[in-house]
PDB file of C-alpha atoms in Angstrom:
ATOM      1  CA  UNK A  12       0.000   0.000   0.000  1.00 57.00           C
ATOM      2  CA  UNK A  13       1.048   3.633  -0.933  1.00 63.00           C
ATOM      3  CA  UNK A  14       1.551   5.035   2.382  1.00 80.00           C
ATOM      4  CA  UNK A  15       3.724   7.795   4.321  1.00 86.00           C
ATOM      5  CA  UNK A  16       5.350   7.298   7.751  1.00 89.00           C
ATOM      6  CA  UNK A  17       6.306  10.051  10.138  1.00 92.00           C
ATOM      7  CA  UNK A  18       7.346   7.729  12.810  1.00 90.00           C
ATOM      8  CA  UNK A  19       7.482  10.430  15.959  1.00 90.00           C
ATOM      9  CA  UNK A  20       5.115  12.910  16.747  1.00 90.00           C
ATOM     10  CA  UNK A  21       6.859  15.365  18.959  1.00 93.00           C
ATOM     11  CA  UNK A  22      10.183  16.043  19.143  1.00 95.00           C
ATOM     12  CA  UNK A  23      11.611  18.556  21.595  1.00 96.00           C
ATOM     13  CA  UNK A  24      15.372  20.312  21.720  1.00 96.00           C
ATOM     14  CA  UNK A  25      16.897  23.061  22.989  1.00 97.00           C
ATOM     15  CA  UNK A  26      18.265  25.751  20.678  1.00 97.00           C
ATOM     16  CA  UNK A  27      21.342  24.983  18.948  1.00 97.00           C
ATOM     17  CA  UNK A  28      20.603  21.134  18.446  1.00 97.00           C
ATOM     18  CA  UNK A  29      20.656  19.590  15.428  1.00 97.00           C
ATOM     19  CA  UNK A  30      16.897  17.890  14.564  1.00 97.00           C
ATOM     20  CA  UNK A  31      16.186  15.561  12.568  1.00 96.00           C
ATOM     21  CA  UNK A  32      12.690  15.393  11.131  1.00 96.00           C
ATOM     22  CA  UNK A  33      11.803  11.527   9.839  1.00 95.00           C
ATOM     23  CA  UNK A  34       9.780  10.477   6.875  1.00 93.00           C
ATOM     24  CA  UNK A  35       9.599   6.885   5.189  1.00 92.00           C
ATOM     25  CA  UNK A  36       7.356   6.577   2.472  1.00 87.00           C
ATOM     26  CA  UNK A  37       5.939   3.277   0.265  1.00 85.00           C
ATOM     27  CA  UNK A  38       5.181   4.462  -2.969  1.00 73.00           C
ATOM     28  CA  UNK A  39       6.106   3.270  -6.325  1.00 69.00           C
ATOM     29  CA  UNK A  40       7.694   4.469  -9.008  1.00 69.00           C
ATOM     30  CA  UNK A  41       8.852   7.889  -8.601  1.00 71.00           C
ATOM     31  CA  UNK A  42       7.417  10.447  -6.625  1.00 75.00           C
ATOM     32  CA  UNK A  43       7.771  14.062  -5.539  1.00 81.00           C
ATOM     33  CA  UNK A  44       8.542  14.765  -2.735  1.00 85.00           C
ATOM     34  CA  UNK A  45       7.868  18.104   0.097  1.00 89.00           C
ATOM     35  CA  UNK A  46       8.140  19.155   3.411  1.00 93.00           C
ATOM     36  CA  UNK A  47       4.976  21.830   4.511  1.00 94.00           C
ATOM     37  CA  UNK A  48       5.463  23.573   7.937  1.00 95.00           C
ATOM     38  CA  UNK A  49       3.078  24.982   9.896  1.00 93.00           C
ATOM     39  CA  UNK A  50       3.851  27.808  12.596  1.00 93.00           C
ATOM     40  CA  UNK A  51       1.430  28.330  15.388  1.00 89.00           C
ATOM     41  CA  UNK A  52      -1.871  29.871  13.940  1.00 82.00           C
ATOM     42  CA  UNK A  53      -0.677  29.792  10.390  1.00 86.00           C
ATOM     43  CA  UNK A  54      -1.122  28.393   7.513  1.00 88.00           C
ATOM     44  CA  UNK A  55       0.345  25.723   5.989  1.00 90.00           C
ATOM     45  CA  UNK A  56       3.311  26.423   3.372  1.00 91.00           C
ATOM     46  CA  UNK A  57       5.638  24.715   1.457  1.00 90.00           C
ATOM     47  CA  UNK A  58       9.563  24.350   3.294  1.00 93.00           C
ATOM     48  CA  UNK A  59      11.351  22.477   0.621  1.00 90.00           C
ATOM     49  CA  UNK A  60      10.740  20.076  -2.342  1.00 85.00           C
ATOM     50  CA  UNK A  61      13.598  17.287  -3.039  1.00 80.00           C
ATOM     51  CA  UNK A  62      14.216  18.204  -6.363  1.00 76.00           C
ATOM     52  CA  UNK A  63      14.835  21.425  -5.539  1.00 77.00           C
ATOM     53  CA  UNK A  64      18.329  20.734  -3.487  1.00 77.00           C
ATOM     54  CA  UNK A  65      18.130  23.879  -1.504  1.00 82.00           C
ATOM     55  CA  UNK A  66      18.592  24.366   1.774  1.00 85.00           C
ATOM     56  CA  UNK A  67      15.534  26.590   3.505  1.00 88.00           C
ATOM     57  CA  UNK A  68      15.269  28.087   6.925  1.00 92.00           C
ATOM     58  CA  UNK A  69      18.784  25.899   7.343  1.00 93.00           C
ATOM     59  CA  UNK A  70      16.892  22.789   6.865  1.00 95.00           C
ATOM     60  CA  UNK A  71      17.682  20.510   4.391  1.00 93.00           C
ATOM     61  CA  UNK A  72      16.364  17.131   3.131  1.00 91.00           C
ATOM     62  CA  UNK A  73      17.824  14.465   1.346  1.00 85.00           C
ATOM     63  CA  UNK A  74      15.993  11.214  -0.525  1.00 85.00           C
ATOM     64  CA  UNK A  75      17.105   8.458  -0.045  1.00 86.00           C
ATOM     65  CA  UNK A  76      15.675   5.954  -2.785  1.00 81.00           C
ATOM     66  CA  UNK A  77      17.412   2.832  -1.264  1.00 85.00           C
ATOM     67  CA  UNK A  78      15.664   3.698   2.385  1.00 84.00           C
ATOM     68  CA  UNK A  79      12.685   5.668   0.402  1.00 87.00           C
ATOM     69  CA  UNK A  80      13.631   8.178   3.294  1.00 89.00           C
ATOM     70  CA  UNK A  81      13.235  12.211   3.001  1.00 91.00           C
ATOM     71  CA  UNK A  82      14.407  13.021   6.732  1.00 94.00           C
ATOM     72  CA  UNK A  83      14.196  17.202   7.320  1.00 95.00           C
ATOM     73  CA  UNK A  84      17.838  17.982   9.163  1.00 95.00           C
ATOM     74  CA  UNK A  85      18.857  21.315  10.450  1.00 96.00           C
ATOM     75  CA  UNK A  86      22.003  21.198  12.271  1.00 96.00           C
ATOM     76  CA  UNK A  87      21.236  24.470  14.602  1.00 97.00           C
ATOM     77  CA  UNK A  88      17.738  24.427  15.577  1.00 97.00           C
ATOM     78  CA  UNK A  89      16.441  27.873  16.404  1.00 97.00           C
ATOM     79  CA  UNK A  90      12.980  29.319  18.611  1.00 97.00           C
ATOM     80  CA  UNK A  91      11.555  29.524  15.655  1.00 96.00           C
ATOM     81  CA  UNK A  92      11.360  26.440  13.791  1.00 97.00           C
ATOM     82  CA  UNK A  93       8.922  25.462  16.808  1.00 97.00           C
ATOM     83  CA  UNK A  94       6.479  24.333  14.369  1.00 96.00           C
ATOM     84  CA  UNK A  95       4.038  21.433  13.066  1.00 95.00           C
ATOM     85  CA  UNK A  96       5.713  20.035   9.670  1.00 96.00           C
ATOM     86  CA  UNK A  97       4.500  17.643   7.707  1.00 94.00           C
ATOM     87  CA  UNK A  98       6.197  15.389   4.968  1.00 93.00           C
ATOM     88  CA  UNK A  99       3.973  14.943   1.720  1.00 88.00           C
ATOM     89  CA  UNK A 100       5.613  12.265  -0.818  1.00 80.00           C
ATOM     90  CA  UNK A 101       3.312  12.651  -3.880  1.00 75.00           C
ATOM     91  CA  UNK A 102       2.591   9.570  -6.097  1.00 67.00           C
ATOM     92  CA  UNK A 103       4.413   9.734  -9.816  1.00 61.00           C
ATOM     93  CA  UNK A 104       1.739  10.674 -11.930  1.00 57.00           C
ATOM     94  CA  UNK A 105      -0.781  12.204  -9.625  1.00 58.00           C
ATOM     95  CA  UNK A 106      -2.597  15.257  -8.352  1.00 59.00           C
ATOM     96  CA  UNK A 107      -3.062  13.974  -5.157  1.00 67.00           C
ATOM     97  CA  UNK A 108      -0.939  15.620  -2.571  1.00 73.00           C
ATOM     98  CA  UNK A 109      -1.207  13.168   0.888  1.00 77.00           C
ATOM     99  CA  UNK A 110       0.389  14.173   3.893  1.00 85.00           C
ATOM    100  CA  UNK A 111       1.901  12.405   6.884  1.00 87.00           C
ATOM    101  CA  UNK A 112       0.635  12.575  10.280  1.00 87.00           C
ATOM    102  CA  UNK A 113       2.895  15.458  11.279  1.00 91.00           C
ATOM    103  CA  UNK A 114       5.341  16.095  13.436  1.00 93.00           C
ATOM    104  CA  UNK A 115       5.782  18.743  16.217  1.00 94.00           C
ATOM    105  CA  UNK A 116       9.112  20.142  16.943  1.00 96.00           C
ATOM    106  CA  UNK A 117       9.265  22.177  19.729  1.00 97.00           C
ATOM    107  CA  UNK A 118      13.136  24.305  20.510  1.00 97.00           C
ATOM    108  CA  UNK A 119      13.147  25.506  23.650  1.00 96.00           C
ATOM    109  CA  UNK A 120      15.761  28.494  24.607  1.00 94.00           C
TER     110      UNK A 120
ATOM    111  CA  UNK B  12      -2.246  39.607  -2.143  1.00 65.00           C
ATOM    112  CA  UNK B  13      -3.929  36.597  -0.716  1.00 72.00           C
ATOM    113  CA  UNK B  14      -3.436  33.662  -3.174  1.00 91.00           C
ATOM    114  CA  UNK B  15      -6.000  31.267  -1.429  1.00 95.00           C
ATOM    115  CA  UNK B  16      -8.579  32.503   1.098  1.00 95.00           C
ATOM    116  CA  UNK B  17     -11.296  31.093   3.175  1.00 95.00           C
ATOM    117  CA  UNK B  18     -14.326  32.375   4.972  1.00 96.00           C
ATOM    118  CA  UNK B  19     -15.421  32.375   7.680  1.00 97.00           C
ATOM    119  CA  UNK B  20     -12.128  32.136   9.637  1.00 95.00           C
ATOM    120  CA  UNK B  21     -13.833  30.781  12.838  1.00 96.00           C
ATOM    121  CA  UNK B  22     -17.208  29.085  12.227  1.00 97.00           C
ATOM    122  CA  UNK B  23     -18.943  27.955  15.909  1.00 97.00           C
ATOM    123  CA  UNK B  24     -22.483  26.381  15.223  1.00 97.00           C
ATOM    124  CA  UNK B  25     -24.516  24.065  16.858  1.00 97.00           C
ATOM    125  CA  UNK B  26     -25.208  20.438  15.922  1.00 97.00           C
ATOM    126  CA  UNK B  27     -27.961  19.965  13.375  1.00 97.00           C
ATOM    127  CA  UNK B  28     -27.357  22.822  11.272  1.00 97.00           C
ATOM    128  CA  UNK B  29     -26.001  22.823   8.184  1.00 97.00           C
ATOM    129  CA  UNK B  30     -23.155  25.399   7.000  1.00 97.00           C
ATOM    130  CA  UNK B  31     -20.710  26.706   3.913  1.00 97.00           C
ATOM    131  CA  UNK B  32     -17.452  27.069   3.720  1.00 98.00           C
ATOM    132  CA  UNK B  33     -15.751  29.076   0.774  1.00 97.00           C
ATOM    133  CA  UNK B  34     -12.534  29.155  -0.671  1.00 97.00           C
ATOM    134  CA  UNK B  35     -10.769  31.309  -3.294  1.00 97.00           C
ATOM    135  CA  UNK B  36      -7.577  30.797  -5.037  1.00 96.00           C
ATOM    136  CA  UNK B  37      -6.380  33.407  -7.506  1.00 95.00           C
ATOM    137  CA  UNK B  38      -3.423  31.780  -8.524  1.00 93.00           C
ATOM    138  CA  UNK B  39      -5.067  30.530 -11.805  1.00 92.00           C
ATOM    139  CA  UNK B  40      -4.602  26.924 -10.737  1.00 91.00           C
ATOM    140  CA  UNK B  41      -6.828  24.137 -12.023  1.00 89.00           C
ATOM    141  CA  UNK B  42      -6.820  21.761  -9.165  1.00 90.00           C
ATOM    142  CA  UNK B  43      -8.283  22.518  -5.474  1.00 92.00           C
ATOM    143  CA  UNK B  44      -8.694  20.567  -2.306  1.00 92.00           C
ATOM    144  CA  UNK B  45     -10.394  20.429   1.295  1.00 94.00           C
ATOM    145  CA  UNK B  46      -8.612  18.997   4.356  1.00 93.00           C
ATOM    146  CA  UNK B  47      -9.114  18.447   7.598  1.00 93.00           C
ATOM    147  CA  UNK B  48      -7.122  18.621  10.250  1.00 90.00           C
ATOM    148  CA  UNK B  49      -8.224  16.972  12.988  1.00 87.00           C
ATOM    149  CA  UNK B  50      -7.282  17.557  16.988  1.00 85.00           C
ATOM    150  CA  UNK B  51      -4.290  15.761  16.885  1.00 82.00           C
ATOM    151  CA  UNK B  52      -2.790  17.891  13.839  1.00 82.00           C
ATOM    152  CA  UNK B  53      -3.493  15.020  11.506  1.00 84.00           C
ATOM    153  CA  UNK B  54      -3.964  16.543   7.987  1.00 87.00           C
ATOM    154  CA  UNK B  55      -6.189  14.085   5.751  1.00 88.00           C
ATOM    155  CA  UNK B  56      -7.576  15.189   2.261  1.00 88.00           C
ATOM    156  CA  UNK B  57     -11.522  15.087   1.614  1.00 91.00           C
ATOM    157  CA  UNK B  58     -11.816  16.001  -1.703  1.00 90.00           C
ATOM    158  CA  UNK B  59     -10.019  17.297  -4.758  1.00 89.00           C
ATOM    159  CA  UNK B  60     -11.471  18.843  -7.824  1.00 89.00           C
ATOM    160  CA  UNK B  61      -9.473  19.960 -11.248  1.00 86.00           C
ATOM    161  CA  UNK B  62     -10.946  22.154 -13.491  1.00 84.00           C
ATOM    162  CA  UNK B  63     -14.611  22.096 -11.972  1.00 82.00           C
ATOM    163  CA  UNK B  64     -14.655  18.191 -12.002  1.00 85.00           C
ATOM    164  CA  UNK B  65     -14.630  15.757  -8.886  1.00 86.00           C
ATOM    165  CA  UNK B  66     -11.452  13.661  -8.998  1.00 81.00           C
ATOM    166  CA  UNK B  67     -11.122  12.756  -5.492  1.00 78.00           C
ATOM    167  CA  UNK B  68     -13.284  11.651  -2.738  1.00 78.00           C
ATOM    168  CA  UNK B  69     -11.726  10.222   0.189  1.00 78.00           C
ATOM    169  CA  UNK B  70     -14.101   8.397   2.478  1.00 77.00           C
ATOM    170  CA  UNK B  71     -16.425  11.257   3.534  1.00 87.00           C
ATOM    171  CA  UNK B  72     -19.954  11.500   5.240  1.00 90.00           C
ATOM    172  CA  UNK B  73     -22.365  12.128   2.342  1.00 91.00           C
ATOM    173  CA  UNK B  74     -23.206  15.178   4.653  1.00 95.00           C
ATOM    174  CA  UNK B  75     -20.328  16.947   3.121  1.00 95.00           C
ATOM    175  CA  UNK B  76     -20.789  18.600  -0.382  1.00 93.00           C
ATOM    176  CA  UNK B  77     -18.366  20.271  -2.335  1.00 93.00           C
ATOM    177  CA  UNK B  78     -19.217  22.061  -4.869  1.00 93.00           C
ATOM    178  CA  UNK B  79     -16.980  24.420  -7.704  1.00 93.00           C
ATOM    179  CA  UNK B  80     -19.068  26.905  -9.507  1.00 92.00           C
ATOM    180  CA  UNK B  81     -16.043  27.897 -11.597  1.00 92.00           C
ATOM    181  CA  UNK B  82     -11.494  26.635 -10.992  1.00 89.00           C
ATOM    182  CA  UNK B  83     -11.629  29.395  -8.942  1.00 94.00           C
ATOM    183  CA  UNK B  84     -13.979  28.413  -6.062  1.00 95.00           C
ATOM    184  CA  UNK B  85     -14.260  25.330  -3.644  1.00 95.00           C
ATOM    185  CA  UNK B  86     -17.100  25.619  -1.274  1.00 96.00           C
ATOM    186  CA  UNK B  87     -17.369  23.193   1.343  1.00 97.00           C
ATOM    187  CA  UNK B  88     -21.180  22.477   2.551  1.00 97.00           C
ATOM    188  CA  UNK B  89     -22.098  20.478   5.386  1.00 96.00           C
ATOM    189  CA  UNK B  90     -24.849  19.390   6.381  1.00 96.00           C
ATOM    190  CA  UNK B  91     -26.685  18.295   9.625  1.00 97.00           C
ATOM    191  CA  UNK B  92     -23.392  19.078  11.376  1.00 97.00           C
ATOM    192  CA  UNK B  93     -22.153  16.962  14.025  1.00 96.00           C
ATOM    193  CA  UNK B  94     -19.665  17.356  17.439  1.00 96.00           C
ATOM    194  CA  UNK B  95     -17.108  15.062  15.306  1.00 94.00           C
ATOM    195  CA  UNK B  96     -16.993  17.330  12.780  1.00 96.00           C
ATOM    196  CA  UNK B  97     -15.457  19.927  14.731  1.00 96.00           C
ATOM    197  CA  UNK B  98     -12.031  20.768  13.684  1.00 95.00           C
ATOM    198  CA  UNK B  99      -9.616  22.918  11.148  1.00 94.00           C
ATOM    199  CA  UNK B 100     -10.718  22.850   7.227  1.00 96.00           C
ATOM    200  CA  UNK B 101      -7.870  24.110   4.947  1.00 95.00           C
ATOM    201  CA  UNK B 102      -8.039  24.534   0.858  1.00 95.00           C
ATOM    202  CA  UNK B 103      -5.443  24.561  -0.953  1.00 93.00           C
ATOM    203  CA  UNK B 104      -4.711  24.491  -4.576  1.00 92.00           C
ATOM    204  CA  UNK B 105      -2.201  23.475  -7.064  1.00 88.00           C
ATOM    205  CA  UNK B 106      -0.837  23.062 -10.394  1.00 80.00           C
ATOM    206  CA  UNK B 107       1.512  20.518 -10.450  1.00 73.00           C
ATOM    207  CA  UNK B 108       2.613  19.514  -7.291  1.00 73.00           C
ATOM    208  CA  UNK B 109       3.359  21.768  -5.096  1.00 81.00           C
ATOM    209  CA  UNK B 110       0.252  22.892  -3.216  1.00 86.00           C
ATOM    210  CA  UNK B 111      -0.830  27.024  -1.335  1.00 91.00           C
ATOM    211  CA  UNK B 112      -3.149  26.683   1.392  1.00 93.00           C
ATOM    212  CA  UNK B 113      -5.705  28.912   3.053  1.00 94.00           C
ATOM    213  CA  UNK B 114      -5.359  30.057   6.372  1.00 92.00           C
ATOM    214  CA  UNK B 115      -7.901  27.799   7.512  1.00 94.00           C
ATOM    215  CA  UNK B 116     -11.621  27.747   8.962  1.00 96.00           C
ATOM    216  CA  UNK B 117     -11.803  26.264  12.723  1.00 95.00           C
ATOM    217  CA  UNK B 118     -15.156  24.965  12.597  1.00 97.00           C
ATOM    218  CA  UNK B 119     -16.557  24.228  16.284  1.00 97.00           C
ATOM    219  CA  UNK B 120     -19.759  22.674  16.621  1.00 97.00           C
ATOM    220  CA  UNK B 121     -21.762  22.363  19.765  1.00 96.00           C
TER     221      UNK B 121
END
């Protein structure tokens, strides 16, 4: 089954850690793949797509087609990347854009 | 410039009663969606239309309608509304794959 995995749900560091944000996903072929963040009473925007390469904020994500991984790093986690974000592999193919469960990161001073 | 916007922002009504949502995108995009995000944050996709036509329906209460009167608009309308129903409805749109959202409507029923 096509599925996405964002194994924890809350992850919580002090500023200045590195975080890493997890995603596994099960789909086939090849598909896109994004990172959306949320910020507390926001709406939901786009971080950083894979096939982009950038690096956004100081995150990063790389894909990993041999783990079908697309872990979110930052290596200096700052106040404000306290956030919900949400990893969003989207099927080869298709218009449907399916999100993972989300993940809250909290960085605490 | 908003690219996508909903109305109402905050939406508290009491069960039974049936209410709209509306969304706008003026980004010229052909596809649109409704999520909800439920208590826990989890984001799951209702229903996505491209160019005016249904193309996804996730498994939905037949109490929700969507309806597109033209690729710009996705209303949301839901009827005989329920205490379950109560949580955070984004649209979003797209064209290709990379999706804008709305700011969201918190819908609290009662």
């Amino acid at each position: 089954a096509q599925r996405v995995t964002q194994p924890e749900k809350l992850l919580s560091v002090f500023k200045g850690a590195p975080v890493e944000l997890k995603c596994n996903y099960s789909y086939s072929g090849s598909p896109e793949l994004f990172w959306y963040v949320q910020y507390s009473r926001q709406r939901l925007q786009l971080l950083l797509r894979h096939i982009s390469r950038e690096s956004i904020k100081g995150f990063t994500a790389d894909l990993n087609k041999g783990e079908t991984s697309f872990h979110l790093k930052k290596p200096f986690a700052q106040e404000e990347d306290s956030a919900m974000y949400y990893c969003a592999p989207t099927p080869g193919g298709s218009e449907k854009l399916v999100f993972g469960k989300g993940m809250k990161l909290t960085v605490n001073p | 410039d908003t690219a996508v916007s909903q109305t109402p922002k905050y939406l508290v009504t009491q069960m039974g009663n049936d209410k709209s949502i509306k969304c706008e995108q003026n980004l010229g995009h052909d596809t649109m969606y409704w999520y909800k995000q439920d208590s826990k944050k989890f984001l799951k996709i209702m229903f996505s239309y491209n160019n005016k036509e249904l193309i996804i329906n996730e498994t939905v209460p037949n109490r929700f309608s969507p309806k597109s009167p033209d690729k710009a608009h996705l209303n949301l309308h839901i009827n005989s509304l329920e205490l379950g129903d109560s949580a955070v409805y984004f649209c979003a749109s797209s064209q290709g794959r990379e999706a804008f959202f709305g700011q969201g409507t918190r819908l609290t029923v009662v």
